Amino acid sequence: MTAASDITFPAREDIPVRFLPGSPIAQRCYLVDGELRQWDGPRQEVYSPIFLRTTAGPQPVLLGSYPLLSAGEALAALDAACRAFDHGRGDWPTMTIEERIRHLERFTYRLKEKRDEIVTLLMWEIGKSLGGAEKEFDRTVDYIQETIGALKDLDRASSRFVTEQGVIAQIRRAPLGVVLCMGPFNYPLNETFATLIPALIMGNTVVFKPPKLGVILHAPLLEAFRDCFPPGVINTVYGHGREIVSPLMQSGRIDVLAFIGTSRVADMLKSQHPKPHRLRSVLGLEAKNAAIVLADADLELAVRECLSGSLAFNGQRCTALKMLYVHRRVAEDFLQRFTAAVENMKIGMPWEEGVVITPLPEAEKIDYLQALVEDAVARGGRVLNRGGGTVRHSLFVPAVVSPVSPQSRLYREEQFGPVVPVAVFDDLAEPLEYIVQSDYGQQVSLFGQDPDTLARLIDPLVNQVCRVNINSQCQRGPDIFPFTGRKDSAEGTLSVTDALRVFSIRTLVAAKDHALNQNLFTEIVRERKSKFLSTDFLF
């Protein structure tokens, strides 16, 4: 592995032209009520975590700027969303599913036109590798198409009448209202759209605030949002959370909070809503996913999966493996193999072939990671890999730390970065107790070959976490699978199908089953007088 001290940041002329960012994007507009409104107030400059070599030394790259709106502009966006929903009477919530799908398909076409631009911005704005950026974009397009398919399936299942105990009814799903949508910086396109798209397609209207990092890459989509959806259906706000998000929540007019971030911020936002029992929350929060490497594990497989699971995209994933528990019988062999694999990982710029470790986008993250490592070492741990924890500007060489004391911060805190804590165990009760006592309950990975041992672990663990991975790293996909967590890790379930449900509610039209009502239903359906009460369905 190349040490951070050996990394030479590129000069602009060293970078292939197709990977260079364009001119800085001076974003002066935001979308409200179907129009791009101009902003002449203060703006936030956005610098890349990638430095360029100059005669004056490495310098960060200015990517652009975006508006820092005030509470007044945020509330105007909320007003527009409320008007578009109009207590469920607006054009969008009363539109047929087929019509909403057509709007979304037009948007998808426009989105695909921006692929190269957005992929480049993902690399430069958050340091995501070229392959990772391309995968995020393509997966987002696939997610939209899969969501459309899932909605058609749901519509077909809901298109019939049911009769039970003398009552005839049709049961469908209806939108919830106005959604405040805020995604995370590590997957600013994909995970944002994982809530935004199902919220829209189910008939809700949206106020969308991009994450604090990964803002500029949404600028190319503003015109597509404007052109592909009716006025007020989607509105964008930019700025500091305290100034623009707090007034939105305090208004009491947000019906659904769709937020991916930390539980601390989620709790603060929910507490600001004056009618908390009316607020639905769809939350993706922290995780401290553990891997348990058993004595009979296939170590080659375990090392490969744990390496990718803990350090893909610098470990900046909620599903990353953030604590490794290894049985003492294989610990020395595992650590030698794992440390060697970490030392062979490529550190560099996002567009370089085979790169794994790239610049970190959060300016304060490196100080935080260094503090975690120092605390773990002070409590008896050692950095096992050469150069682990060394820094050059925005680059942090991954640090494998072992043994990790239960008294260390690294044992409990979610590092969300390229630091890998490893603990050695003799008794399976130790890692099980760690998971039981954890504040988080998203996933776990088990590595072993004995079916009896794995079965004994699976049964209690499914009651602690929401996904048990056998001989594989923790992950979100496939998107058709449910994605959620227990404890402080999540609220609500996201998958292609589950997301349609969390952004809607079952509602029905019912009547006693006698001739008058049968005739009424028949005429309404035959003459297509209602968009809700209908036996039409989509192929």
Coordinates of N, CA and C in Angstrom, one line a residue, residues 15-221:
I15 N -4.3 15.1 -15.3 CA -5.6 14.4 -15.2 C -6.2 14.3 -16.5
P16 N -6.7 13.1 -16.9 CA -7.4 12.9 -18.2 C -8.5 13.9 -18.3
V17 N -8.7 14.5 -19.5 CA -9.6 15.5 -19.7 C -11.0 15.1 -19.3
R18 N -11.4 13.8 -19.6 CA -12.8 13.4 -19.4 C -13.1 13.3 -17.9
F19 N -12.1 13.4 -17.0 CA -12.3 13.3 -15.6 C -12.3 14.7 -14.9
L20 N -11.9 15.7 -15.7 CA -11.8 17.0 -15.1 C -13.2 17.6 -14.8
P21 N -13.4 18.3 -13.7 CA -14.6 19.0 -13.5 C -14.7 20.2 -14.4
G22 N -16.0 20.6 -14.8 CA -16.1 21.8 -15.6 C -15.9 23.0 -14.8
S23 N -16.2 24.1 -15.3 CA -16.1 25.4 -14.6 C -16.9 25.4 -13.3
P24 N -16.5 26.1 -12.3 CA -17.3 26.1 -11.1 C -18.8 26.4 -11.3
I25 N -19.7 25.6 -10.7 CA -21.1 25.8 -10.8 C -21.6 26.8 -9.8
A26 N -21.8 28.0 -10.3 CA -22.3 29.1 -9.4 C -23.9 29.0 -9.3
Q27 N -24.4 28.1 -8.5 CA -25.8 27.9 -8.5 C -26.5 29.1 -7.8
R28 N -27.3 29.8 -8.5 CA -28.0 31.0 -8.0 C -29.5 30.8 -7.9
C29 N -30.0 29.6 -8.1 CA -31.4 29.4 -8.2 C -31.8 28.2 -7.3
Y30 N -33.1 28.1 -7.0 CA -33.7 27.0 -6.3 C -35.1 26.8 -6.8
L31 N -35.6 25.6 -6.7 CA -36.9 25.3 -7.3 C -38.0 25.4 -6.3
V32 N -39.0 26.2 -6.6 CA -40.2 26.4 -5.8 C -41.4 26.6 -6.7
D33 N -42.4 25.8 -6.5 CA -43.7 26.0 -7.2 C -43.6 25.9 -8.7
G34 N -42.7 25.1 -9.2 CA -42.5 24.9 -10.6 C -41.7 26.0 -11.3
E35 N -41.0 26.9 -10.5 CA -40.1 27.9 -11.1 C -38.8 27.9 -10.4
L36 N -37.7 28.2 -11.2 CA -36.4 28.3 -10.7 C -36.2 29.8 -10.2
R37 N -36.3 30.0 -9.0 CA -36.2 31.4 -8.4 C -34.8 31.8 -8.2
Q38 N -34.5 33.0 -8.5 CA -33.1 33.5 -8.4 C -32.8 33.9 -7.0
W39 N -31.6 33.7 -6.6 CA -31.2 34.0 -5.2 C -30.0 34.9 -5.3
D40 N -30.1 36.1 -4.7 CA -29.0 37.1 -4.7 C -28.4 37.2 -3.3
G41 N -28.7 36.4 -2.4 CA -28.2 36.4 -1.1 C -26.9 35.6 -0.9
P42 N -26.5 35.3 0.3 CA -25.2 34.6 0.5 C -25.2 33.2 0.0
R43 N -24.1 32.7 -0.4 CA -23.9 31.3 -1.0 C -22.8 30.6 -0.3
Q44 N -22.9 29.3 -0.3 CA -21.8 28.5 0.3 C -20.9 28.0 -0.7
E45 N -19.6 28.2 -0.6 CA -18.7 27.7 -1.6 C -18.4 26.2 -1.3
V46 N -18.2 25.5 -2.4 CA -18.0 24.0 -2.3 C -16.6 23.7 -2.8
Y47 N -15.8 23.1 -2.0 CA -14.4 22.7 -2.4 C -14.3 21.2 -2.4
S48 N -13.6 20.7 -3.3 CA -13.4 19.3 -3.5 C -12.4 18.8 -2.4
P49 N -12.6 17.5 -1.9 CA -11.5 17.0 -1.1 C -10.3 16.6 -1.9
I50 N -10.3 16.7 -3.2 CA -9.2 16.4 -4.0 C -8.3 17.7 -4.2
F51 N -7.1 17.5 -3.9 CA -6.1 18.7 -4.0 C -5.4 18.6 -5.4
L52 N -5.1 19.7 -5.9 CA -4.3 19.8 -7.1 C -2.9 20.3 -6.8
R53 N -1.9 19.7 -7.4 CA -0.5 20.2 -7.2 C -0.3 21.5 -7.9
T54 N 0.2 22.5 -7.2 CA 0.6 23.8 -7.9 C 1.9 24.2 -7.4
T55 N 2.4 25.3 -7.9 CA 3.7 25.8 -7.5 C 3.7 26.3 -6.1
A56 N 2.5 26.6 -5.6 CA 2.3 27.0 -4.2 C 2.0 25.9 -3.2
G57 N 2.1 24.6 -3.8 CA 1.8 23.5 -3.0 C 0.4 23.0 -3.3
P58 N -0.1 21.8 -2.7 CA -1.4 21.3 -3.0 C -2.5 22.3 -2.6
Q59 N -3.5 22.5 -3.5 CA -4.6 23.4 -3.3 C -5.9 22.7 -3.6
P60 N -6.9 23.0 -2.7 CA -8.2 22.4 -3.0 C -8.9 23.0 -4.2
V61 N -9.8 22.3 -4.8 CA -10.4 22.8 -6.1 C -11.8 23.3 -5.7
L62 N -12.1 24.5 -6.2 CA -13.4 25.1 -6.0 C -14.4 24.5 -7.1
L63 N -15.4 23.8 -6.6 CA -16.4 23.2 -7.5 C -17.6 24.1 -7.8
G64 N -17.9 25.0 -6.9 CA -19.0 25.9 -7.1 C -19.5 26.5 -5.8
S65 N -20.8 26.9 -5.9 CA -21.5 27.4 -4.7 C -22.9 27.2 -4.8
Y66 N -23.6 27.2 -3.7 CA -25.1 27.1 -3.7 C -25.7 28.1 -2.7
P67 N -27.0 28.3 -2.9 CA -27.7 29.3 -2.1 C -27.7 29.0 -0.6
L68 N -27.6 29.9 0.3 CA -27.8 29.8 1.7 C -29.2 30.5 2.0
L69 N -30.2 29.8 1.9 CA -31.6 30.4 2.0 C -31.9 30.7 3.4
S70 N -32.9 31.5 3.6 CA -33.4 31.8 5.0 C -34.7 31.1 5.2
A71 N -35.2 31.2 6.4 CA -36.5 30.6 6.8 C -37.6 31.0 5.9
G72 N -37.6 32.2 5.4 CA -38.6 32.7 4.5 C -38.7 31.9 3.3
E73 N -37.6 31.7 2.6 CA -37.6 30.9 1.4 C -38.0 29.4 1.6
A74 N -37.5 28.9 2.8 CA -37.9 27.5 3.1 C -39.4 27.4 3.3
L75 N -40.0 28.3 4.0 CA -41.4 28.2 4.2 C -42.2 28.5 3.0
A76 N -41.6 29.3 2.0 CA -42.3 29.4 0.7 C -42.3 28.1 0.0
A77 N -41.2 27.3 0.1 CA -41.2 26.0 -0.6 C -42.2 25.1 0.1
L78 N -42.4 25.2 1.4 CA -43.4 24.4 2.1 C -44.8 24.8 1.7
D79 N -45.0 26.1 1.6 CA -46.3 26.6 1.1 C -46.7 26.0 -0.3
A80 N -45.7 25.9 -1.2 CA -45.9 25.4 -2.5 C -46.3 23.9 -2.4
A81 N -45.5 23.2 -1.6 CA -45.8 21.7 -1.5 C -47.2 21.5 -0.9
C82 N -47.6 22.3 0.1 CA -48.9 22.2 0.7 C -50.0 22.5 -0.3
R83 N -49.8 23.5 -1.1 CA -50.8 23.9 -2.1 C -50.9 22.8 -3.2
A84 N -49.8 22.2 -3.5 CA -49.8 21.1 -4.5 C -50.6 19.9 -4.0
F85 N -50.4 19.6 -2.7 CA -51.1 18.5 -2.1 C -52.5 18.8 -1.8
D86 N -52.8 20.0 -1.3 CA -54.1 20.6 -1.0 C -55.0 19.6 -0.2
H87 N -54.4 19.1 0.8 CA -55.1 18.2 1.7 C -55.6 16.9 1.0
G88 N -54.9 16.5 0.0 CA -55.2 15.3 -0.8 C -56.1 15.6 -2.0
R89 N -56.4 16.9 -2.2 CA -57.3 17.3 -3.3 C -56.6 17.8 -4.6
G90 N -55.2 17.9 -4.5 CA -54.4 18.5 -5.6 C -54.4 17.5 -6.8
D91 N -53.9 18.1 -7.9 CA -53.8 17.3 -9.1 C -52.9 16.0 -8.9
W92 N -51.8 16.2 -8.2 CA -50.8 15.1 -8.1 C -51.3 14.0 -7.2
P93 N -51.9 14.3 -6.0 CA -52.3 13.1 -5.2 C -53.6 12.4 -5.8
T94 N -54.4 13.2 -6.6 CA -55.6 12.5 -7.2 C -55.3 12.0 -8.6
M95 N -54.1 12.1 -9.1 CA -53.8 11.7 -10.4 C -53.8 10.1 -10.4
T96 N -54.0 9.5 -11.5 CA -54.0 8.1 -11.6 C -52.5 7.6 -11.5
I97 N -52.3 6.4 -11.1 CA -51.0 5.8 -11.0 C -50.3 5.9 -12.4
E98 N -51.0 5.6 -13.4 CA -50.5 5.6 -14.8 C -49.9 6.9 -15.1
E99 N -50.6 8.0 -14.8 CA -50.2 9.3 -15.1 C -48.9 9.7 -14.3
R100 N -48.9 9.3 -13.0 CA -47.7 9.6 -12.2 C -46.5 8.9 -12.7
I101 N -46.7 7.6 -13.2 CA -45.6 6.9 -13.7 C -45.1 7.6 -15.0
R102 N -45.9 8.1 -15.8 CA -45.4 8.8 -17.0 C -44.6 10.0 -16.7
H103 N -44.9 10.7 -15.6 CA -44.1 11.9 -15.2 C -42.7 11.3 -14.7
L104 N -42.7 10.2 -14.0 CA -41.5 9.7 -13.5 C -40.6 9.2 -14.6
E105 N -41.2 8.6 -15.6 CA -40.5 8.0 -16.8 C -39.8 9.2 -17.5
R106 N -40.5 10.3 -17.7 CA -39.9 11.5 -18.3 C -38.7 12.0 -17.6
F107 N -38.8 12.0 -16.2 CA -37.7 12.4 -15.4 C -36.5 11.5 -15.5
T108 N -36.8 10.2 -15.6 CA -35.7 9.2 -15.7 C -34.9 9.4 -17.0
Y109 N -35.6 9.7 -18.0 CA -35.0 10.0 -19.3 C -34.0 11.2 -19.2
R110 N -34.5 12.2 -18.5 CA -33.7 13.4 -18.4 C -32.5 13.1 -17.4
L111 N -32.8 12.3 -16.4 CA -31.7 11.9 -15.5 C -30.6 11.2 -16.2
K112 N -30.9 10.3 -17.1 CA -29.9 9.5 -17.8 C -29.0 10.4 -18.7
E113 N -29.6 11.5 -19.2 CA -28.8 12.4 -20.0 C -27.7 13.1 -19.2
K114 N -27.8 13.1 -17.9 CA -26.8 13.8 -17.0 C -25.8 12.9 -16.4
R115 N -25.8 11.6 -16.9 CA -24.9 10.6 -16.2 C -23.5 11.0 -16.1
D116 N -22.8 11.4 -17.2 CA -21.4 11.7 -17.1 C -21.1 12.9 -16.2
E117 N -22.0 13.9 -16.3 CA -21.8 15.1 -15.4 C -21.9 14.7 -13.9
I118 N -22.9 13.9 -13.6 CA -23.2 13.6 -12.2 C -22.1 12.6 -11.7
V119 N -21.6 11.7 -12.5 CA -20.6 10.8 -12.1 C -19.3 11.6 -11.8
T120 N -19.0 12.6 -12.6 CA -17.8 13.4 -12.4 C -17.9 14.2 -11.1
L121 N -19.1 14.7 -10.9 CA -19.3 15.5 -9.6 C -19.3 14.6 -8.4
L122 N -19.7 13.4 -8.5 CA -19.6 12.4 -7.4 C -18.1 12.2 -7.0
M123 N -17.3 12.1 -8.0 CA -15.9 11.9 -7.8 C -15.3 13.1 -7.1
W124 N -15.6 14.3 -7.6 CA -14.9 15.5 -7.2 C -15.5 16.0 -5.9
E125 N -16.8 15.8 -5.7 CA -17.4 16.5 -4.5 C -17.3 15.6 -3.3
I126 N -17.4 14.3 -3.4 CA -17.3 13.4 -2.2 C -16.2 12.4 -2.3
G127 N -15.4 12.5 -3.3 CA -14.2 11.6 -3.4 C -14.6 10.1 -3.7
K128 N -15.7 9.9 -4.3 CA -16.1 8.5 -4.6 C -15.3 8.0 -5.9
S129 N -14.9 6.8 -5.9 CA -14.1 6.3 -7.0 C -15.0 6.3 -8.3
L130 N -14.3 6.3 -9.4 CA -15.1 6.3 -10.7 C -16.0 5.1 -10.7
G131 N -15.6 3.9 -10.4 CA -16.4 2.7 -10.4 C -17.6 2.9 -9.5
G132 N -17.3 3.4 -8.3 CA -18.3 3.6 -7.3 C -19.4 4.6 -7.7
A133 N -18.9 5.7 -8.4 CA -19.8 6.7 -8.8 C -20.7 6.2 -9.9
E134 N -20.1 5.5 -10.9 CA -20.9 4.9 -12.0 C -21.9 3.9 -11.4
K135 N -21.5 3.1 -10.5 CA -22.4 2.1 -9.9 C -23.6 2.9 -9.2
E136 N -23.3 3.9 -8.4 CA -24.3 4.7 -7.7 C -25.3 5.2 -8.7
F137 N -24.9 5.8 -9.8 CA -25.8 6.4 -10.8 C -26.6 5.3 -11.4
D138 N -26.0 4.3 -11.9 CA -26.8 3.2 -12.6 C -27.7 2.5 -11.7
R139 N -27.3 2.3 -10.4 CA -28.2 1.7 -9.5 C -29.4 2.6 -9.2
T140 N -29.2 3.9 -9.2 CA -30.3 4.8 -9.0 C -31.4 4.7 -10.1
V141 N -30.9 4.6 -11.4 CA -31.8 4.5 -12.5 C -32.5 3.1 -12.4
D142 N -31.8 2.1 -12.0 CA -32.4 0.8 -11.9 C -33.5 0.8 -10.8
Y143 N -33.2 1.5 -9.7 CA -34.1 1.6 -8.6 C -35.4 2.3 -9.0
I144 N -35.3 3.3 -9.8 CA -36.5 4.0 -10.3 C -37.3 3.0 -11.1
Q145 N -36.7 2.3 -12.0 CA -37.4 1.4 -12.9 C -38.0 0.3 -12.1
E146 N -37.3 -0.2 -11.1 CA -37.8 -1.3 -10.3 C -39.0 -0.8 -9.4
T147 N -39.0 0.5 -9.0 CA -40.1 1.1 -8.2 C -41.3 1.1 -9.1
I148 N -41.2 1.5 -10.3 CA -42.3 1.6 -11.3 C -42.9 0.2 -11.4
G149 N -42.1 -0.8 -11.6 CA -42.5 -2.2 -11.7 C -43.3 -2.6 -10.5
A150 N -42.7 -2.3 -9.3 CA -43.3 -2.7 -8.0 C -44.7 -2.1 -7.9
L151 N -44.8 -0.8 -8.3 CA -46.1 -0.1 -8.1 C -47.1 -0.7 -9.1
K152 N -46.7 -1.1 -10.2 CA -47.7 -1.8 -11.1 C -48.2 -3.1 -10.5
D153 N -47.3 -3.8 -9.9 CA -47.7 -5.1 -9.2 C -48.7 -4.8 -8.1
L154 N -48.4 -3.7 -7.3 CA -49.2 -3.3 -6.2 C -50.6 -2.9 -6.7
D155 N -50.6 -2.2 -7.8 CA -51.9 -1.7 -8.4 C -52.7 -2.9 -8.9
R156 N -52.1 -3.9 -9.5 CA -52.8 -5.0 -10.0 C -53.5 -5.8 -8.8
A157 N -52.7 -5.9 -7.7 CA -53.3 -6.6 -6.6 C -54.4 -5.8 -5.9
S158 N -54.5 -4.5 -6.1 CA -55.5 -3.6 -5.5 C -56.7 -3.3 -6.4
S159 N -56.7 -3.9 -7.6 CA -57.7 -3.5 -8.5 C -59.0 -4.2 -8.4
R160 N -59.1 -5.2 -7.5 CA -60.3 -5.9 -7.4 C -61.1 -5.5 -6.1
F161 N -62.4 -5.9 -6.1 CA -63.2 -5.7 -5.0 C -63.2 -6.9 -4.1
V162 N -63.3 -6.8 -2.8 CA -63.4 -7.9 -1.9 C -64.7 -7.8 -1.2
T163 N -65.3 -9.0 -0.9 CA -66.5 -9.0 -0.1 C -66.3 -9.9 1.1
E164 N -66.6 -9.3 2.3 CA -66.4 -10.1 3.5 C -67.5 -9.7 4.5
Q165 N -68.1 -10.7 5.1 CA -69.2 -10.5 6.1 C -70.2 -9.5 5.7
G166 N -70.6 -9.6 4.4 CA -71.7 -8.7 4.0 C -71.3 -7.3 3.6
V167 N -70.0 -7.1 3.5 CA -69.4 -5.7 3.2 C -68.6 -5.9 1.9
I168 N -68.8 -5.0 1.0 CA -68.0 -5.0 -0.3 C -67.1 -3.8 -0.2
A169 N -65.8 -4.0 -0.6 CA -64.9 -2.9 -0.5 C -63.8 -3.0 -1.5
Q170 N -63.2 -1.8 -1.8 CA -61.9 -1.8 -2.5 C -60.9 -1.2 -1.7
I171 N -59.7 -1.8 -1.5 CA -58.6 -1.3 -0.7 C -57.4 -1.0 -1.5
R172 N -57.0 0.3 -1.4 CA -55.9 0.8 -2.1 C -55.0 1.6 -1.2
R173 N -53.9 2.1 -1.7 CA -53.0 2.9 -0.9 C -53.1 4.3 -1.3
A174 N -53.1 5.3 -0.4 CA -53.2 6.7 -0.6 C -52.0 7.4 0.0
P175 N -51.6 8.6 -0.6 CA -50.5 9.3 -0.1 C -50.7 9.9 1.3
L176 N -49.6 10.3 1.9 CA -49.6 10.8 3.3 C -49.7 12.3 3.4
G177 N -49.1 13.0 2.4 CA -49.1 14.4 2.5 C -47.8 15.0 2.0
V178 N -47.2 15.9 2.8 CA -46.0 16.6 2.4 C -44.8 15.9 3.1
V179 N -43.8 15.6 2.3 CA -42.6 14.9 2.8 C -41.4 15.8 2.8
L180 N -40.7 15.8 3.9 CA -39.4 16.5 3.9 C -38.3 15.4 3.7
C181 N -37.6 15.5 2.6 CA -36.7 14.5 2.2 C -35.2 15.0 2.3
M182 N -34.4 14.3 3.1 CA -33.0 14.7 3.3 C -32.2 13.4 3.3
G183 N -31.2 13.4 2.3 CA -30.4 12.2 2.1 C -29.0 12.4 2.7
P184 N -28.1 11.3 2.6 CA -26.8 11.4 3.2 C -25.7 11.8 2.2
F185 N -24.6 12.2 2.7 CA -23.5 12.6 1.8 C -22.8 11.4 1.1
N186 N -22.8 10.3 1.8 CA -22.0 9.2 1.2 C -22.7 8.5 0.0
Y187 N -24.0 8.6 -0.1 CA -24.7 8.2 -1.3 C -25.7 9.3 -1.6
P188 N -25.2 10.4 -2.0 CA -26.1 11.6 -2.1 C -27.1 11.5 -3.2
L189 N -26.9 10.7 -4.2 CA -27.9 10.5 -5.3 C -28.7 9.2 -4.9
N190 N -28.1 8.1 -4.7 CA -28.9 6.8 -4.6 C -29.8 6.8 -3.4
E191 N -29.2 7.1 -2.2 CA -30.0 7.0 -1.0 C -31.0 8.1 -0.9
T192 N -30.7 9.3 -1.5 CA -31.7 10.3 -1.5 C -32.9 9.9 -2.3
F193 N -32.6 9.3 -3.5 CA -33.7 8.9 -4.4 C -34.4 7.7 -3.9
A194 N -33.8 6.9 -3.0 CA -34.5 5.8 -2.4 C -35.7 6.2 -1.5
T195 N -35.7 7.4 -1.1 CA -36.9 8.0 -0.4 C -37.7 8.9 -1.3
L196 N -37.0 9.7 -2.0 CA -37.6 10.8 -2.9 C -38.5 10.1 -3.9
I197 N -38.1 9.1 -4.6 CA -38.8 8.5 -5.7 C -40.1 7.8 -5.2
P198 N -40.0 6.9 -4.2 CA -41.3 6.3 -3.8 C -42.3 7.3 -3.1
A199 N -41.7 8.4 -2.5 CA -42.6 9.4 -1.9 C -43.4 10.1 -3.0
L200 N -42.7 10.4 -4.1 CA -43.4 11.1 -5.2 C -44.3 10.2 -6.0
I201 N -43.9 9.0 -6.3 CA -44.8 8.1 -7.1 C -46.1 7.7 -6.4
M202 N -46.0 7.7 -5.0 CA -47.2 7.4 -4.3 C -48.2 8.6 -4.1
G203 N -47.8 9.8 -4.7 CA -48.7 10.9 -4.7 C -48.5 12.0 -3.6
N204 N -47.3 11.8 -2.9 CA -47.0 12.9 -1.9 C -46.3 14.0 -2.7
T205 N -46.3 15.2 -2.0 CA -45.4 16.3 -2.5 C -44.2 16.4 -1.6
V206 N -43.2 17.0 -2.1 CA -41.9 16.9 -1.5 C -41.2 18.3 -1.3
V207 N -40.6 18.5 -0.1 CA -39.6 19.5 0.0 C -38.3 18.8 0.2
F208 N -37.3 19.1 -0.7 CA -36.1 18.3 -0.7 C -34.9 19.2 -0.4
K209 N -34.1 18.8 0.7 CA -32.9 19.4 1.0 C -31.7 18.5 0.8
P210 N -30.8 18.8 -0.2 CA -29.7 18.0 -0.4 C -28.8 17.9 0.8
P211 N -28.0 16.8 0.9 CA -27.1 16.7 2.1 C -26.0 17.8 2.1
K212 N -25.3 18.0 3.2 CA -24.4 19.0 3.3 C -23.2 18.9 2.4
L213 N -22.9 17.6 2.0 CA -21.9 17.3 1.0 C -22.5 16.5 -0.1
G214 N -22.3 16.9 -1.3 CA -23.0 16.3 -2.4 C -24.2 17.1 -2.8
V215 N -24.0 18.5 -2.7 CA -25.1 19.4 -3.1 C -25.0 19.8 -4.5
I216 N -23.8 20.1 -5.0 CA -23.6 20.6 -6.3 C -24.1 19.6 -7.4
L217 N -23.9 18.3 -7.1 CA -24.2 17.3 -8.1 C -25.7 17.2 -8.4
H218 N -26.6 17.8 -7.5 CA -28.0 17.9 -7.8 C -28.4 19.0 -8.7
A219 N -27.5 20.0 -8.9 CA -27.8 21.2 -9.7 C -28.2 20.8 -11.1
P220 N -27.5 19.9 -11.8 CA -27.9 19.5 -13.1 C -29.4 19.0 -13.3
L221 N -30.0 18.6 -12.1 CA -31.3 18.0 -12.2 C -32.5 19.0 -11.9

